[in-house]
PDB file of N, CA and C and ligand atoms in Angstrom:
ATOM      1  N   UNK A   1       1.314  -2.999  22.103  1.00 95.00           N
ATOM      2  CA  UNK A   1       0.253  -2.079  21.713  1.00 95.00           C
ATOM      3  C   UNK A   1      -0.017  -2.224  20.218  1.00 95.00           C
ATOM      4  N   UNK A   2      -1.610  -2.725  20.059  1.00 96.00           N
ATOM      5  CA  UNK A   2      -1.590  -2.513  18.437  1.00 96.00           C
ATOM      6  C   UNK A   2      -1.980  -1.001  17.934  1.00 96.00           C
ATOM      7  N   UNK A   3      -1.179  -1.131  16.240  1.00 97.00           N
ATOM      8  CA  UNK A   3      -0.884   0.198  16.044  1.00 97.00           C
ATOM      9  C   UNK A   3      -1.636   0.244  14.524  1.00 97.00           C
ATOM     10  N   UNK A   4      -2.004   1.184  14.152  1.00 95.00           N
ATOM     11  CA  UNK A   4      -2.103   1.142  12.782  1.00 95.00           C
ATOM     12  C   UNK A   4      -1.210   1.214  11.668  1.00 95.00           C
ATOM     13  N   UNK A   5      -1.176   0.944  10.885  1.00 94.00           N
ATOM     14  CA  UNK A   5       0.455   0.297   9.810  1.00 94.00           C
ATOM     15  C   UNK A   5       0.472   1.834   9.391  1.00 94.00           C
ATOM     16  N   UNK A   6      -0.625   2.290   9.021  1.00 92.00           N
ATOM     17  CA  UNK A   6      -0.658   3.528   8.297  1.00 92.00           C
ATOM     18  C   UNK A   6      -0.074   5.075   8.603  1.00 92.00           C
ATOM     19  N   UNK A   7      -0.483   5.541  10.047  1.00 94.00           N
ATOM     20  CA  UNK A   7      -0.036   6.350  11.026  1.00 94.00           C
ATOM     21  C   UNK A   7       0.330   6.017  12.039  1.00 94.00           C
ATOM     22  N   UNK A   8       0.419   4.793  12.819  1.00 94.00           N
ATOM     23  CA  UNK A   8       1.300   4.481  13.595  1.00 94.00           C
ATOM     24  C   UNK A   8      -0.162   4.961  15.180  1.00 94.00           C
ATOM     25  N   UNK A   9      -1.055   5.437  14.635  1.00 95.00           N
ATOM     26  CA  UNK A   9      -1.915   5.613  15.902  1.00 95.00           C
ATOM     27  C   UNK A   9      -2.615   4.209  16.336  1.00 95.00           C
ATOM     28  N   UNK A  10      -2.341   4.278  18.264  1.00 96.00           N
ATOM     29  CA  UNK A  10      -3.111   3.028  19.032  1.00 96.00           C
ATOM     30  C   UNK A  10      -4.432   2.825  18.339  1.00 96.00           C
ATOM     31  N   UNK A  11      -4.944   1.511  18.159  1.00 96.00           N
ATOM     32  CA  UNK A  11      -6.076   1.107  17.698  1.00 96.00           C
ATOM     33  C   UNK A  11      -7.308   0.419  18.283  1.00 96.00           C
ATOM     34  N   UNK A  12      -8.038   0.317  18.181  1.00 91.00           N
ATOM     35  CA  UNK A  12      -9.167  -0.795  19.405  1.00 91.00           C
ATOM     36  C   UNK A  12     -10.436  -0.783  18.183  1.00 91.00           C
ATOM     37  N   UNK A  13     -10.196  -2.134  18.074  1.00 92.00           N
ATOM     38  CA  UNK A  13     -10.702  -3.151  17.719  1.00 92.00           C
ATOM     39  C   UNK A  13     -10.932  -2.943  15.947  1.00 92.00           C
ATOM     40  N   UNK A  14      -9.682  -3.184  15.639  1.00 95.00           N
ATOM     41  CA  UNK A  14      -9.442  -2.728  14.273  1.00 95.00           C
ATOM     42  C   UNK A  14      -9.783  -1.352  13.583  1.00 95.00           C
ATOM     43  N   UNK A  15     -10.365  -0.556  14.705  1.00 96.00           N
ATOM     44  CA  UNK A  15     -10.523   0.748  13.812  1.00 96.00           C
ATOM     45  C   UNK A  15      -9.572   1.777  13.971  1.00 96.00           C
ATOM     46  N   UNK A  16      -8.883   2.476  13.260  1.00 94.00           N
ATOM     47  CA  UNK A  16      -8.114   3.751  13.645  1.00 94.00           C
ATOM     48  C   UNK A  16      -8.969   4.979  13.476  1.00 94.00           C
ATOM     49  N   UNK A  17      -8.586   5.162  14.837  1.00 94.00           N
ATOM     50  CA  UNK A  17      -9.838   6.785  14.906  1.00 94.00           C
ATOM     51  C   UNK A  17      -9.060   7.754  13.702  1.00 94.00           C
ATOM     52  N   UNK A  18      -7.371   8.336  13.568  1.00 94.00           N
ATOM     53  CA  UNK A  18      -7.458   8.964  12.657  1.00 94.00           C
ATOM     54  C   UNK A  18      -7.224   8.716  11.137  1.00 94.00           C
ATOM     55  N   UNK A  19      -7.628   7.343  11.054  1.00 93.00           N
ATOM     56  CA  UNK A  19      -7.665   7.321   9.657  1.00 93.00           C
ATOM     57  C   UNK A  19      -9.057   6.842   9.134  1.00 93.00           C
ATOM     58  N   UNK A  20      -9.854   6.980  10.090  1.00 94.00           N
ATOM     59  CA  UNK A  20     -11.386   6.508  10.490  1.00 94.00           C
ATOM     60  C   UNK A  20     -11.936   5.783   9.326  1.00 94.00           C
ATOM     61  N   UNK A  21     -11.610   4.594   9.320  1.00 94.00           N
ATOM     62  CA  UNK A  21     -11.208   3.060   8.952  1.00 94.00           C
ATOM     63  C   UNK A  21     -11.305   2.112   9.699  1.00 94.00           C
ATOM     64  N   UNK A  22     -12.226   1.125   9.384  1.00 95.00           N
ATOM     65  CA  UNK A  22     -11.278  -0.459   9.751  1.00 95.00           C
ATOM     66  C   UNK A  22     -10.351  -0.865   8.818  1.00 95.00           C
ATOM     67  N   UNK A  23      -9.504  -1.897  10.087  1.00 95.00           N
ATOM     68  CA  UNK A  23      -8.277  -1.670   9.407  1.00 95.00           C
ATOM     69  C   UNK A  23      -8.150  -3.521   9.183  1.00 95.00           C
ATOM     70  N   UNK A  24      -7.917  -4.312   8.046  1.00 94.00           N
ATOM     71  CA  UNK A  24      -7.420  -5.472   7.976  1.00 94.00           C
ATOM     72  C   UNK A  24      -6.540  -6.000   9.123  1.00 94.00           C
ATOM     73  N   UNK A  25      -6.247  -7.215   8.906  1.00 94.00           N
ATOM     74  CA  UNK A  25      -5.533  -7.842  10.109  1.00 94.00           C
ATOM     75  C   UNK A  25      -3.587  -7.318   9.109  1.00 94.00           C
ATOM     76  N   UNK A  26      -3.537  -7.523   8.528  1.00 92.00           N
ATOM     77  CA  UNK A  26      -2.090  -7.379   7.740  1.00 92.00           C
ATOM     78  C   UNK A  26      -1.656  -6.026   8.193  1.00 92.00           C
ATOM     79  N   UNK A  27      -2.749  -4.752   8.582  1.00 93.00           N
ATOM     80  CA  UNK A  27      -2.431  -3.316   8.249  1.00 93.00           C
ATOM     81  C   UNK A  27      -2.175  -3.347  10.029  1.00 93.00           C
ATOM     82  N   UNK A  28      -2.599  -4.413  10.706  1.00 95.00           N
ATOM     83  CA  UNK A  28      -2.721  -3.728  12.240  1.00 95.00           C
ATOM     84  C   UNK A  28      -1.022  -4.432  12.558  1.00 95.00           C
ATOM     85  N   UNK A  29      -0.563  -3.612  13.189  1.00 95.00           N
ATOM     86  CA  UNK A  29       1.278  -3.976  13.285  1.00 95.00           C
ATOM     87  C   UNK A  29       0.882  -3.654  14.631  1.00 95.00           C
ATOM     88  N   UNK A  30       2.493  -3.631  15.397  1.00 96.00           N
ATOM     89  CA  UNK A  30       2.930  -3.317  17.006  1.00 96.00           C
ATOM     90  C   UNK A  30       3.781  -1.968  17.277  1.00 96.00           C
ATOM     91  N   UNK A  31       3.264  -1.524  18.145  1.00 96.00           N
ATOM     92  CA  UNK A  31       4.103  -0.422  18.985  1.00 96.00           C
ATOM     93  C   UNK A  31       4.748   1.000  17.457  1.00 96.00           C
ATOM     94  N   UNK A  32       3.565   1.179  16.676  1.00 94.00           N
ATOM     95  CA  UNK A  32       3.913   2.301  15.827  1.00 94.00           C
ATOM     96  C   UNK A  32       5.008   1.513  14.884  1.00 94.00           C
ATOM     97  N   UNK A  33       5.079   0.413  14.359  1.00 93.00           N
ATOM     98  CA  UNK A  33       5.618   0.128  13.701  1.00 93.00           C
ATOM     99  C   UNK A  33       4.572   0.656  11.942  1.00 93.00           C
ATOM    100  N   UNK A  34       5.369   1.085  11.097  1.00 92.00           N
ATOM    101  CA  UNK A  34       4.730   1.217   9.739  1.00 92.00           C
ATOM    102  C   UNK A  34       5.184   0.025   8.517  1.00 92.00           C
ATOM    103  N   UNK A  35       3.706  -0.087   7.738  1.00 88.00           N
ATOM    104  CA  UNK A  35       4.078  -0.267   6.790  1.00 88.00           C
ATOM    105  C   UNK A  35       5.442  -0.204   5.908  1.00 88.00           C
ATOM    106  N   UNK A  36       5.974  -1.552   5.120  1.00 83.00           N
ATOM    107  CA  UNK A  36       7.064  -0.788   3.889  1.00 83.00           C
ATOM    108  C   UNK A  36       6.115  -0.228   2.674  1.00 83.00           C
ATOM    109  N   UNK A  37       6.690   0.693   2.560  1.00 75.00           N
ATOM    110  CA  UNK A  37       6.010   1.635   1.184  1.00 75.00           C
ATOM    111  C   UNK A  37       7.331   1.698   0.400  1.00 75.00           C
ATOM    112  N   UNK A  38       8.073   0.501  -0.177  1.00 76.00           N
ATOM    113  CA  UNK A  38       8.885   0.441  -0.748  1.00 76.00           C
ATOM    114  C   UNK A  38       8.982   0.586  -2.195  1.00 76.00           C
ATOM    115  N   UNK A  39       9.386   1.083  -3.296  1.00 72.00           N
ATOM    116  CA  UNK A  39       9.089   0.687  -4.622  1.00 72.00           C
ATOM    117  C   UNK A  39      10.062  -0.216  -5.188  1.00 72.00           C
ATOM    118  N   UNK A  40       9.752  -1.167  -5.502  1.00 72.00           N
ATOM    119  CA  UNK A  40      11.216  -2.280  -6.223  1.00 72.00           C
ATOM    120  C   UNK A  40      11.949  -1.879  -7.750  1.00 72.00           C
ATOM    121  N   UNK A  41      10.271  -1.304  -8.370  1.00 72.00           N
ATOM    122  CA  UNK A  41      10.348  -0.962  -9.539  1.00 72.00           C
ATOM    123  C   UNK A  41      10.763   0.546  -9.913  1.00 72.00           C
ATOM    124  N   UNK A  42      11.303   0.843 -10.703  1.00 76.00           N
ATOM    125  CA  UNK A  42      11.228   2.288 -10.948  1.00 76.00           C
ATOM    126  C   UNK A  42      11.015   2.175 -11.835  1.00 76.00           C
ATOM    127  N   UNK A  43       9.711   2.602 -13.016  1.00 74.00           N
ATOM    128  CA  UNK A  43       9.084   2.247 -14.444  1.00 74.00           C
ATOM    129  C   UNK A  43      10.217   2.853 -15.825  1.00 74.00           C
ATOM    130  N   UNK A  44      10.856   2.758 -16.428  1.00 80.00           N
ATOM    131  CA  UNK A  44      11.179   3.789 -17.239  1.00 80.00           C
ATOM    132  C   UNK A  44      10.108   4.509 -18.280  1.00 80.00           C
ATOM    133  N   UNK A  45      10.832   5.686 -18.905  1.00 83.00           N
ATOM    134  CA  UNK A  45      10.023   6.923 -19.273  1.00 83.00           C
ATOM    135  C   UNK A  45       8.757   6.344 -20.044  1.00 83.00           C
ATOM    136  N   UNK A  46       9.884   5.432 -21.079  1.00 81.00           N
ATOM    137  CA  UNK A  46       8.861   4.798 -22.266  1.00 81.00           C
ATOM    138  C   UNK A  46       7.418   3.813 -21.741  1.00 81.00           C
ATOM    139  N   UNK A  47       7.538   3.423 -20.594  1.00 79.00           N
ATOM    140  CA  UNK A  47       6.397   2.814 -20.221  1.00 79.00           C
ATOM    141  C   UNK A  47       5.532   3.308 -19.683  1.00 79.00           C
ATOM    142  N   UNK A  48       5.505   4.342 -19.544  1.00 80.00           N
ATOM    143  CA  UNK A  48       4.693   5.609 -18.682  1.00 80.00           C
ATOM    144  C   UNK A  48       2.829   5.801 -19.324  1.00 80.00           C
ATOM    145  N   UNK A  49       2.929   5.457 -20.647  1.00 84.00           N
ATOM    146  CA  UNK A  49       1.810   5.833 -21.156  1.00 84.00           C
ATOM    147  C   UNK A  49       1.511   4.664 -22.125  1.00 84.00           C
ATOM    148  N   UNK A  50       2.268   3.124 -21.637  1.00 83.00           N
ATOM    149  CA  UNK A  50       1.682   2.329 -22.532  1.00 83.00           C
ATOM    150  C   UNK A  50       0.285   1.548 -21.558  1.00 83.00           C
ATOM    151  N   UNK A  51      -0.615   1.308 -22.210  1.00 82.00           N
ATOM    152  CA  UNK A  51      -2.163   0.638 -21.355  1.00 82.00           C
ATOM    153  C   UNK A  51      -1.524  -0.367 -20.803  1.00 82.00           C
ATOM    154  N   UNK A  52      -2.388  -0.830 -20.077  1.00 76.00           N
ATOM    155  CA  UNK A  52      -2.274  -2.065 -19.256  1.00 76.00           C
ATOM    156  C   UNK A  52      -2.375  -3.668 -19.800  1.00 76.00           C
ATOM    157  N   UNK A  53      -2.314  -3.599 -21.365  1.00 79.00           N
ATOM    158  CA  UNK A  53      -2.288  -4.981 -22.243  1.00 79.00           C
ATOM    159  C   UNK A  53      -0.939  -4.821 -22.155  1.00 79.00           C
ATOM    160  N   UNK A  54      -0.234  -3.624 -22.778  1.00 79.00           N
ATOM    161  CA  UNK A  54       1.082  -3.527 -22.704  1.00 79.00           C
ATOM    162  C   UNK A  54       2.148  -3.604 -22.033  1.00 79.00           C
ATOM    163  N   UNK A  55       1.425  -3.557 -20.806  1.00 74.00           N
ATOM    164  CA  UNK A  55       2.569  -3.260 -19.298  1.00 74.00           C
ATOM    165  C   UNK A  55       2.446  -4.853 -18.984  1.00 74.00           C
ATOM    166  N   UNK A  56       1.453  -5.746 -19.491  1.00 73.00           N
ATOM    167  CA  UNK A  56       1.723  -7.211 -18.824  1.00 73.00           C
ATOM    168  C   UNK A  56       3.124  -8.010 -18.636  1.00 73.00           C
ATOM    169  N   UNK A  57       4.237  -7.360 -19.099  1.00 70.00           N
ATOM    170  CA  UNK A  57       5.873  -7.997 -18.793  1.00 70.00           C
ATOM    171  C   UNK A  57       6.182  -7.160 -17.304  1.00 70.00           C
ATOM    172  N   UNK A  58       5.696  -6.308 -17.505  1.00 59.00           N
ATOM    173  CA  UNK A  58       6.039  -5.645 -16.250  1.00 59.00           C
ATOM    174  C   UNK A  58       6.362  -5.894 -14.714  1.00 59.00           C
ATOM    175  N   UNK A  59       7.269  -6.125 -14.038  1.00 61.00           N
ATOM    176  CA  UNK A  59       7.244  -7.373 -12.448  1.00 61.00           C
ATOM    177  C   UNK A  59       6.134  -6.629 -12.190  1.00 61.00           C
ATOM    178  N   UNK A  60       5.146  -7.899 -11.439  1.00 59.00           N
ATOM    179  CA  UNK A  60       3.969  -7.628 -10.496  1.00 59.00           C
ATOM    180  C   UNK A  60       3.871  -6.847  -9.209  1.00 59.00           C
ATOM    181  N   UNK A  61       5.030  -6.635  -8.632  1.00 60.00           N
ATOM    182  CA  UNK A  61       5.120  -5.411  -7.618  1.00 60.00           C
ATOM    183  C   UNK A  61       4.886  -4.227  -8.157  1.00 60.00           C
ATOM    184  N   UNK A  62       5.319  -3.915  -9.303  1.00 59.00           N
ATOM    185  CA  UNK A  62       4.734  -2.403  -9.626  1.00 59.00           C
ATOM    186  C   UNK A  62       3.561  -2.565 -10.056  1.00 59.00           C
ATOM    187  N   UNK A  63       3.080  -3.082 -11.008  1.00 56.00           N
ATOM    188  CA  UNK A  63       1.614  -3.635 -11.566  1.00 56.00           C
ATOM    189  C   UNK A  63       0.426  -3.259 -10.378  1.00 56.00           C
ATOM    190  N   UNK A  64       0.922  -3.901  -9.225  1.00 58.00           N
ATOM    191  CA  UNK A  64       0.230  -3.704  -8.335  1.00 58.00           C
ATOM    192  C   UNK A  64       0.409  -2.564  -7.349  1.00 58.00           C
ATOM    193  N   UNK A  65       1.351  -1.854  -7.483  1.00 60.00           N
ATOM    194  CA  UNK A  65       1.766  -0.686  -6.469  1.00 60.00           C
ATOM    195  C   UNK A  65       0.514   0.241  -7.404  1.00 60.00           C
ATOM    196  N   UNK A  66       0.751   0.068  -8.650  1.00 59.00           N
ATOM    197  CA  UNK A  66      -0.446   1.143  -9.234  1.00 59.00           C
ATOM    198  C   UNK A  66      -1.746   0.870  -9.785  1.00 59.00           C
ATOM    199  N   UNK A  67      -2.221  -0.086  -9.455  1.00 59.00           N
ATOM    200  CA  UNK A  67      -3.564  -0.769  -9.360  1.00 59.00           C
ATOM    201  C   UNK A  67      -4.331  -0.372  -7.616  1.00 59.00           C
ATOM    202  N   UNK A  68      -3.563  -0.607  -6.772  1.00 57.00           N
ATOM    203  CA  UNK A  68      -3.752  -0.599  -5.438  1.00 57.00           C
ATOM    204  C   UNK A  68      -4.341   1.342  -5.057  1.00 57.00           C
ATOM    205  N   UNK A  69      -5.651   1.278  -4.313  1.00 50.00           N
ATOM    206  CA  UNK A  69      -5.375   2.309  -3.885  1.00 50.00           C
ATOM    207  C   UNK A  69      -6.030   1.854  -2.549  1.00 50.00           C
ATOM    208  N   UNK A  70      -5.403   1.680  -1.862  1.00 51.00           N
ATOM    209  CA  UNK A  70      -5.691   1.490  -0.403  1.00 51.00           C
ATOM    210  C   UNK A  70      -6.080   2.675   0.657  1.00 51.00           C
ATOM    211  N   UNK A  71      -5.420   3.641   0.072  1.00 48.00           N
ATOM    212  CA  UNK A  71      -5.504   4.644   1.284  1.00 48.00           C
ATOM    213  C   UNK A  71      -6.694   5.539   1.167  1.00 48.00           C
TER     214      UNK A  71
HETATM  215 ZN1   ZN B   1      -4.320   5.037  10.958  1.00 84.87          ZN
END
């Protein structure tokens, strides 16, 4: 059964009725399986409020966890 990555609700034909969306091919999973919504990074304090010229050392998993708004 395809599922949506997001809520785990049955889907037909890429749309999830409750997240009333189409959904990419990456987001559509099996049998209520979810997404990882993992964080690798945990930022410390001091980087919290430096711009985004500044954060360029930063690993690209977080970079992108907070660039991303998907939902
Ligand atoms: Zn959904």
């Amino acid at each position: 059964m395809k599922t949506c990555a997001f809520c785990a609700t049955e889907i037909h034909k890429n749309y999830c009725a409750f997240c009333e969306m189409d959904l990419k091919d990456r987001y559509i999973l099996n049998n209520g399986e979810r997404i990882k919504n993992t964080i690798d990074y945990i930022p410390d304090q001091s980087e919290m409020f430096k711009n985004t010229k500044e954060l360029k050392g930063v690993p690209p998993t977080f970079r992108k966890f907070c660039t991303l708004s998907t939902f």
